[in-house]
Coordinates of C-alpha atoms in Angstrom, one line a residue:
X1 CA 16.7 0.8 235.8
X2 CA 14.2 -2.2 235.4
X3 CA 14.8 -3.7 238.7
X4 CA 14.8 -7.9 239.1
X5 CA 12.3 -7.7 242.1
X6 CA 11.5 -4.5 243.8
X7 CA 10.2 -5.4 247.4
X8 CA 9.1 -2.3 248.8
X9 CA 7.0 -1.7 245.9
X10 CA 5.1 -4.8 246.2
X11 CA 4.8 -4.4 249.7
X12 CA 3.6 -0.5 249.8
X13 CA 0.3 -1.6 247.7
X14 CA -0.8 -3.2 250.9
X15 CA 0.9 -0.8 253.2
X16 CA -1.8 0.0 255.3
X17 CA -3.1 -3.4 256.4
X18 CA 0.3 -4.5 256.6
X19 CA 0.8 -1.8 259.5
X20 CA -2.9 -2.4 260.9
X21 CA -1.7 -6.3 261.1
X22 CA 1.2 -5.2 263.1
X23 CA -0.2 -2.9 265.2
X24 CA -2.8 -5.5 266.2
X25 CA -0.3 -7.8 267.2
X26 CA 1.6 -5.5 269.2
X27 CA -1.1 -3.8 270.9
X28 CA -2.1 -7.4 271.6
X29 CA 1.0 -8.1 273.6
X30 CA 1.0 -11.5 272.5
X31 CA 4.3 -12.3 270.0
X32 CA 4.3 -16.1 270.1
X33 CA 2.0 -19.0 269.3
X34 CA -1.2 -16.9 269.3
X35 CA -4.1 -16.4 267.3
X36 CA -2.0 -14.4 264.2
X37 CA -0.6 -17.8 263.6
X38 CA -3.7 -20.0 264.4
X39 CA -5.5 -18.1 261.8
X40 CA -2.3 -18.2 259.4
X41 CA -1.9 -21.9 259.7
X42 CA -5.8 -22.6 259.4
X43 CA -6.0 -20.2 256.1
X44 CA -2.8 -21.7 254.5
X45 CA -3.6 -25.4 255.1
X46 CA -7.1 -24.0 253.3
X47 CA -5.6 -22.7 250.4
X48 CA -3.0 -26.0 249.9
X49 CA -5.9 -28.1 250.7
X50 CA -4.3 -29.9 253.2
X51 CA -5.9 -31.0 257.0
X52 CA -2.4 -29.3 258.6
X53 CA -0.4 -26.6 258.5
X54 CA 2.4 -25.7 260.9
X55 CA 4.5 -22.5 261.0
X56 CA 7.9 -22.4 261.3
X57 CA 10.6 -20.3 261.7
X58 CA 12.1 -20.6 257.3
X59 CA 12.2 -22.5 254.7
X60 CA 15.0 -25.0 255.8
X61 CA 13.5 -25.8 259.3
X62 CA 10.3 -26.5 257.4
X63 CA 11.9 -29.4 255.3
X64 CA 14.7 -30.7 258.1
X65 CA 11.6 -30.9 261.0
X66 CA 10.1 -32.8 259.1
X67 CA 12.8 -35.4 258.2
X68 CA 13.4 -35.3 262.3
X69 CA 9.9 -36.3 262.9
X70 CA 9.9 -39.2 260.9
X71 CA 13.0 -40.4 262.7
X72 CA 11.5 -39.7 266.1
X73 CA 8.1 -41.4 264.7
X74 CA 10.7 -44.6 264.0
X75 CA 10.0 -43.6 259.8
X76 CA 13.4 -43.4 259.3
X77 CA 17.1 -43.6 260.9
X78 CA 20.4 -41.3 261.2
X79 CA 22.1 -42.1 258.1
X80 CA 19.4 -43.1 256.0
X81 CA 19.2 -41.5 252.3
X82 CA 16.6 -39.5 250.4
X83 CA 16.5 -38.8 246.8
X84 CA 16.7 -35.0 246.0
X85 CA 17.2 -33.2 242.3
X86 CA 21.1 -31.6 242.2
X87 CA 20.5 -28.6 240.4
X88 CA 18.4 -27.4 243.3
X89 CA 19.0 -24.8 245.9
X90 CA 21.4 -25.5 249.0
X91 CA 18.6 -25.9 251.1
X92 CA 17.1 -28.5 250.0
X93 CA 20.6 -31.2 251.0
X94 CA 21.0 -28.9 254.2
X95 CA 17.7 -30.4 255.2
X96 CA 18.7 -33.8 255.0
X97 CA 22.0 -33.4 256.2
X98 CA 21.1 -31.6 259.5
X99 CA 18.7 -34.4 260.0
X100 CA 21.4 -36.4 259.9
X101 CA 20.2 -38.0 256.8
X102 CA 21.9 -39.0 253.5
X103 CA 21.1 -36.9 250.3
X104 CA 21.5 -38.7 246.9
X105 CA 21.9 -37.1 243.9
X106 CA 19.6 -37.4 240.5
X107 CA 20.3 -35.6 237.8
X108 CA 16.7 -32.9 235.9
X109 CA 15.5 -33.4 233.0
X110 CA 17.4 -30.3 230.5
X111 CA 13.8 -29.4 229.2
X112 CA 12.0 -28.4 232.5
X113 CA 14.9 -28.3 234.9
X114 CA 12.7 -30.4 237.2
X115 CA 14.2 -33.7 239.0
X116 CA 14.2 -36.9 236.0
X117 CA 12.0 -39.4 237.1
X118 CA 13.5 -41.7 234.6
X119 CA 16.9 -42.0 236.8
X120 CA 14.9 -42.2 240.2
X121 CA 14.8 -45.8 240.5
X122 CA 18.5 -46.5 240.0
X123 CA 19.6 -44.7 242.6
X124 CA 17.2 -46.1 244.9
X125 CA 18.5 -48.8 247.8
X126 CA 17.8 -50.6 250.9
X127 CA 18.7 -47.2 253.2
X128 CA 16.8 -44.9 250.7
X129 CA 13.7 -43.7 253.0
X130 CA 11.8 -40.9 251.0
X131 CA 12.3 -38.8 247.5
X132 CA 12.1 -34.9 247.8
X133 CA 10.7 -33.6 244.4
X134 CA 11.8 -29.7 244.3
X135 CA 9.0 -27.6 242.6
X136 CA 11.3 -25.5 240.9
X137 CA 11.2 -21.9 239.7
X138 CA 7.2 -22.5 240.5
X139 CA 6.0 -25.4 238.2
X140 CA 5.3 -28.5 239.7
X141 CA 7.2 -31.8 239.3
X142 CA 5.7 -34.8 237.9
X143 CA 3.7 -35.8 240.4
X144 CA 2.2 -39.0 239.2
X145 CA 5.6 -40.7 237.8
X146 CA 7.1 -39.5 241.4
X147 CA 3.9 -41.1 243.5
X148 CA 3.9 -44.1 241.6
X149 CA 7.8 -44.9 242.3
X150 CA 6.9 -43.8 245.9
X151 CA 4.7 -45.8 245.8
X152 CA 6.2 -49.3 244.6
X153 CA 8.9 -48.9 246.5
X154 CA 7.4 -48.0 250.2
X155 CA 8.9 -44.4 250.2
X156 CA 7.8 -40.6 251.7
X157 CA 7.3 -37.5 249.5
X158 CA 8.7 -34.7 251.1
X159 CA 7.7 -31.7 248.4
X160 CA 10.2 -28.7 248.7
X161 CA 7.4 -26.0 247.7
X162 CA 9.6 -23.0 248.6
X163 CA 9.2 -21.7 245.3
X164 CA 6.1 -23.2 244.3
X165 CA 3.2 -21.3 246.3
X166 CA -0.1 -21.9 244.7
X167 CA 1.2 -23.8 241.7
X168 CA -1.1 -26.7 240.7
X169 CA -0.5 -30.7 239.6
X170 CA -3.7 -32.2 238.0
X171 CA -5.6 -29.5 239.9
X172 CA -4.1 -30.2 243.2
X173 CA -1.8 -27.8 244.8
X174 CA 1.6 -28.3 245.6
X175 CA 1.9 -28.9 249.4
X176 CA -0.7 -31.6 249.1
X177 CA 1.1 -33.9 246.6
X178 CA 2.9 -35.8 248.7
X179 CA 3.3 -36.8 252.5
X180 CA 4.8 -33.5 254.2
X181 CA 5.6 -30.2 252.3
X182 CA 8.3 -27.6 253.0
X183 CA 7.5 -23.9 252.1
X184 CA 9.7 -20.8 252.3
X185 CA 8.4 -17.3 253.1
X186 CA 11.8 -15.4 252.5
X187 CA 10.7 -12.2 251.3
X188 CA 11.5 -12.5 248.0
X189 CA 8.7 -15.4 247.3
X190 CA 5.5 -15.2 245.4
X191 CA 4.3 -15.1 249.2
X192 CA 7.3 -13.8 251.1
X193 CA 7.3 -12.4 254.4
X194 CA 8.8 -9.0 256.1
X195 CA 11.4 -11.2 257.2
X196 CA 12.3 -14.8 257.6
X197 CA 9.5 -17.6 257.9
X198 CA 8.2 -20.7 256.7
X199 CA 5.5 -23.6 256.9
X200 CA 4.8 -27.4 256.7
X201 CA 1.7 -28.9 255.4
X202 CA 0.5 -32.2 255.8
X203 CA -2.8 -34.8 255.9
X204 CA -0.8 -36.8 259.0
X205 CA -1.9 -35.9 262.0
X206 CA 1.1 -38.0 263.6
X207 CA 3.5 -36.2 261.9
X208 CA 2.0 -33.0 262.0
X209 CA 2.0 -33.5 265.9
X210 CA 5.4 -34.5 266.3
X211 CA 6.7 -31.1 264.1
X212 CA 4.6 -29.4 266.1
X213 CA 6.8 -30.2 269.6
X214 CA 9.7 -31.0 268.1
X215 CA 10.1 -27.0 266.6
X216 CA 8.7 -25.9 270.6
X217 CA 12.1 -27.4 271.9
X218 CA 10.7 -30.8 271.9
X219 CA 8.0 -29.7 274.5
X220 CA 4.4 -30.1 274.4
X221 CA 3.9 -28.9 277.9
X222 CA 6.3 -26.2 279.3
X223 CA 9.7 -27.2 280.9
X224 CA 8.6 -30.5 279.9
X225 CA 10.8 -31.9 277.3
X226 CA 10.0 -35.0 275.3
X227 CA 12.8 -34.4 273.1
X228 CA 15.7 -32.8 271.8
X229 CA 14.2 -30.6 269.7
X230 CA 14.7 -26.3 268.5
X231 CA 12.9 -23.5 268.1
X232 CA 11.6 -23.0 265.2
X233 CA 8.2 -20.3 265.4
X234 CA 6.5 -18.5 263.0
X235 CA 6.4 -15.5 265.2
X236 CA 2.8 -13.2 265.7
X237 CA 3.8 -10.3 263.3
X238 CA 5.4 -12.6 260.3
X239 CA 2.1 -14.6 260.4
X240 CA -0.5 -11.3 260.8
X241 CA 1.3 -9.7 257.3
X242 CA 1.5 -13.0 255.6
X243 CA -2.3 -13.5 256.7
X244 CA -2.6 -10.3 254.4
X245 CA -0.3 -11.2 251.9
X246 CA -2.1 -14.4 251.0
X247 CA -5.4 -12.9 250.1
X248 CA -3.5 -11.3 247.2
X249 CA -1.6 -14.2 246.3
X250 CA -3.5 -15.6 243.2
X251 CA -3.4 -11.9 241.8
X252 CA -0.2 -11.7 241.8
X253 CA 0.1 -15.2 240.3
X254 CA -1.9 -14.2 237.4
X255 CA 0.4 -11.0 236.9
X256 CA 3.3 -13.2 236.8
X257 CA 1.9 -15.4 234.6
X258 CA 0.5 -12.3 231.7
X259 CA 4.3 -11.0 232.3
X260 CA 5.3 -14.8 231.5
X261 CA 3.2 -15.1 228.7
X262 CA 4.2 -12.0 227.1
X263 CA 8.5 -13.5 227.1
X264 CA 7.0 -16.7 225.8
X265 CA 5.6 -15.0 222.8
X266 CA 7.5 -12.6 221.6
X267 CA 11.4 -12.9 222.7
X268 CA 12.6 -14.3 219.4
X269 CA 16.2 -14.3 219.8
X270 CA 17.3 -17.9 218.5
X271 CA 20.4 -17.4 220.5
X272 CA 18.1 -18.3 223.4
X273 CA 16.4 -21.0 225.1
X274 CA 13.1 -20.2 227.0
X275 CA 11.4 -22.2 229.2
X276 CA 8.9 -24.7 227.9
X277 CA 5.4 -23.6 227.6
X278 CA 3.0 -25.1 230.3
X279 CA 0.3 -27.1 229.1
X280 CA -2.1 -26.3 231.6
X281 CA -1.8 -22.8 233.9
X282 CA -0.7 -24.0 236.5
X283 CA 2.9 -22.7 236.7
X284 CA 3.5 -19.4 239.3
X285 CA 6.9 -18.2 237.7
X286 CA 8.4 -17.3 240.6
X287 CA 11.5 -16.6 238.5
X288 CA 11.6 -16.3 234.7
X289 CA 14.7 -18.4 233.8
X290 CA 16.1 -18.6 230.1
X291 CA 19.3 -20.4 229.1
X292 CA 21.9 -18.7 227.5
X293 CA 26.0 -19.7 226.5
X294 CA 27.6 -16.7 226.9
X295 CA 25.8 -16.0 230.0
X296 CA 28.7 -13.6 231.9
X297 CA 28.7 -11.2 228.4
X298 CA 24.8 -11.5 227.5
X299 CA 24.1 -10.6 231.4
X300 CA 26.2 -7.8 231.4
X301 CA 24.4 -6.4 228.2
X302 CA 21.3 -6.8 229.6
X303 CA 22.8 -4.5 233.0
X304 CA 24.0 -1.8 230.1
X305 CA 20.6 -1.4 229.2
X306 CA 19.4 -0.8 232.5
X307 CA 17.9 -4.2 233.2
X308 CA 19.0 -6.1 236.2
X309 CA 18.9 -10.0 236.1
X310 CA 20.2 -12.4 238.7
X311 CA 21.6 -15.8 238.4
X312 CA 19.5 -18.8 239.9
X313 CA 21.9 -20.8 240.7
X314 CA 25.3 -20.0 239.6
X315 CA 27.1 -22.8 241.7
X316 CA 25.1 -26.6 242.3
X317 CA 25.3 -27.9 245.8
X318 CA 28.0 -30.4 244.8
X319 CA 30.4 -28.0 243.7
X320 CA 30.6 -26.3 246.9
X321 CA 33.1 -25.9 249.4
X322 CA 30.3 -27.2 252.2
X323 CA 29.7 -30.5 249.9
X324 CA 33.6 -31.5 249.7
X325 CA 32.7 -35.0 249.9
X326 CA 30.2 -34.4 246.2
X327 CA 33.0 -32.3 244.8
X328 CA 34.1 -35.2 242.5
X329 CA 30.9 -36.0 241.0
X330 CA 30.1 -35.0 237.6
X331 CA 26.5 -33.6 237.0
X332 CA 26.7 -32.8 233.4
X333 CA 23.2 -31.9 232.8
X334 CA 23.0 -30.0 236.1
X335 CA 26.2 -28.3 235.7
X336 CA 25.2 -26.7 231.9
X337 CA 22.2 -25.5 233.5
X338 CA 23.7 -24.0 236.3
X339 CA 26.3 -22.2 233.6
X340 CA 23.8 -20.5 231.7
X341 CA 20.6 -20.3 233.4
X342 CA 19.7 -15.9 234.0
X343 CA 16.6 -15.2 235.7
X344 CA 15.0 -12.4 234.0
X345 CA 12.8 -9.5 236.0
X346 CA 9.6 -11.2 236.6
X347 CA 7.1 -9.9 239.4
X348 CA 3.5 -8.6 240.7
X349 CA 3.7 -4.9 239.7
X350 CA 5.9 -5.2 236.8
X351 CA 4.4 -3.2 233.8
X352 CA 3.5 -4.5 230.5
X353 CA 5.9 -1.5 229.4
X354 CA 8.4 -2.6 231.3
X355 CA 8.2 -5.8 230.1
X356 CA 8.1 -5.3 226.5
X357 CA 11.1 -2.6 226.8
X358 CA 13.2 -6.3 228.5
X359 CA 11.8 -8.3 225.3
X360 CA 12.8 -5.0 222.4
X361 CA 16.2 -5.6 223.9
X362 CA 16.7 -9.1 224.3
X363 CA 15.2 -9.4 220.6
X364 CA 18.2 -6.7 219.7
X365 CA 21.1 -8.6 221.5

C-alpha cells in the first residue's frame, strides 16, 4: 500500500532530536511560556519575515484571536462581516463566527481553486471589516488584486496560511502578505506538530500585543484580568519539536515539489484535470489535488491498486448541518469542486518509485 501521508515515517528521520528537544524541556521543568517557544516564535517570525510571531494553541485560535483583538483594539464590532472563499476548510468561518463575526461567502476561481478576486467587491458593504484570502492546498492567493481591493476600500487581510507554510507571493512569504496571518501545525502540515498547535504572524505591534493577553486569559499580569479572553498556548514541547521541524522545512518543500513536478508531467489521462502549473516555484503542495467526475468509482480504483487517496473537502462549509442558516445558498463552482476534487499521495519521503508506480496506474485507469 502507497500510503496518502505516513507520519511516523516523516517524523522518525528526525527521531533523535525530536526526543533530545523533549527531553530538554522536561528536564527543564518548565512546560509553558518559556524559552522553547521564545526561540520558536523568534525563528518562525524569521523565516515569514515578519517583526511578530505568537504561538498559539491550533490553527482556529490562530485566526479567531486575531479577529478578537481587532474588536478589543475598537477595528471592528460583534456582527461585523469578513469576506472568506467557500470552498475552504471549516475553520476558516469558525473563526469568524466564534468572534462573533459575520462570514460572507465568494465563490474560487475553477482554475486554481483559490478565492475570485473578481467577485470580491460585490459582496463588499458598509459592515464588511476585513477579507480572509485562504492559501489553499499551499499556493498563494493573488496577493496584489486582494491588497489593492483592501486597500480602496479601508479593509484588514487576515491570510489563513494553514496550508501554506513557506509558500511565496512575488518573493514574499505567506504570513507577511497581509495584516495578521493564521497558521496551523496539525500534524499532518508541511510543518506539523506532534500534536495540536498553531501561530500568528504580524508587523503590528498593537495587535500582536493584544493576541498575546487575550490567548493568556486576557491577562498580562497574573490574576490580573484585562479581559475576557482563553487559553490558547503553544506549550514547551510542541514548540522544541517544531523548532526542529522547521530547519527541514524547505527540504521537504523541495521533495514535494520534484514529486509534484513528476504528476504534472507525465499523468496523461485526459479523463483528468490537474492542477495548473505554477509560473514561478513558489507553490508547497501540501496536498496534490486533481479533479475527477466519477470521483466515488475512480477513488475506489485507485484503493484496488493499493494507493490510498483522501478527499479534501468532500462537503463545503455551507452544506453543513453547523451552517443551517447557508444551507440554501447555491455555490455552483464550489460545490463541482468539492464533488470531484481527490488528493493524491504527496509528501517528504515519498519515492520517485512510488510515485511513478501512482502515475503508471492513473495513466491505465
Amino acid at each position: 500500500m502507497i500510503p496518502f501521508l505516513d507520519l511516523k515515517r516523516i517524523n522518525k528521520q528526525y527521531r533523535k532530536d525530536l526526543i533530545d528537544s523533549c527531553t530538554r524541556v522536561i528536564d527543564s521543568g518548565w512546560y509553558i511560556q518559556g524559552s522553547e517557544c521564545d526561540s520558536f516564535e523568534t525563528n518562525f517570525a524569521i523565516y515569514c519575515g515578519t517583526k511578530f510571531a505568537i504561538g498559539v494553541a491550533n490553527g482556529l485560535d490562530a485566526l479567531k484571536l486575531i479577529l478578537l483583538a481587532y474588536i478589543e483594539l475598537g477595528e471592528m464590532t460583534k456582527g461585523d462581516e469578513v469576506i472568506v472563499p467557500a470552498n475552504t476548510y471549516i475553520a476558516s468561518l469558525l473563526a469568524i463566527s466564534d468572534a462573533g463575526l459575520t462570514p460572507v461567502l465568494v465563490e474560487p476561481s475553477i482554475d486554481n481553486y483559490l478565492i475570485d478576486t473578481n467577485k470580491i467587491s460585490e459582496l463588499i458593504t458598509n459592515k464588511t471589516r476585513a477579507i480572509m484570502p485562504v492559501h489553499l492546498y499551499g499556493q498563494t492567493c493573488p496577493m496584489h488584486e486582494i491588497q489593492t481591493l483592501a486597500k480602496f476600500y479601508n479593509l484588514k487581510i487576515i491570510e489563513d496560511s494553514a496550508q501554506s507554510h513557506g509558500a511565496y507571493y512575488n518573493n514574499v512569504r505567506c504570513g507577511n502578505l497581509g495584516d495578521a496571518s493564521g497558521f496551523s501545525f496539525y500534524p499532518g502540515k508541511n510543518l506539523g506538530a506532534l500534536g495540536d498547535a498553531g501561530a500568528i504572524t504580524t508587523n503590528d505591534e498593537k495587535l500582536a500585543d493584544m493576541i498575546r493577553v487575550l490567548a493568556n486569559y486576557g491577562s498580562r499580569e497574573k490574576y490580573i484580568n484585562l479581559y475576557k479572553g482563553s487559553n490558547s498556548r503553544l506549550d514547551e514541547i510542541q514548540a522544541a519539536l517544531l523548532n526542529v521541524k522547521l530547519n527541514y522545512l524547505d527540504t521537504e518543500i523541495q521533495h514535494r515539489r520534484e514529486i509534484a513536478s513528476l504528476y504534472l508531467s507525465n499523468i496523461n489521462n485526459s479523463k483528468i484535470v490537474l492542477p495548473n502549473k505554477p509560473i514561478e516555484d513558489n507553490h508547497v503542495w501540501h496536498v496534490f489535488v486533481i479533479r475527477y467526475k466519477n470521483r466515488a468509482h475512480f477513488q475506489d480504483y485507485l484503493l484496488e491498486n493499493d494507493i490510498q487517496t483522501l478527499i479534501h473537502y468532500p462537503i463545503p462549509p455551507h452544506k453543513q448541518n453547523a451552517y443551517k442558516e447557508f444551507n440554501h445558498l447555491s455555490f455552483t463552482v464550489t460545490e463541482k469542486i468539492h464533488q470531484q476534487v481527490l488528493s493524491l499521495p504527496i509528501s517528504p519521503i515519498q519515492s520517485i518509485e512510488s510515485t511513478q508506480t501512482i502515475i503508471d496506474i492513473i495513466n491505465k485507469y
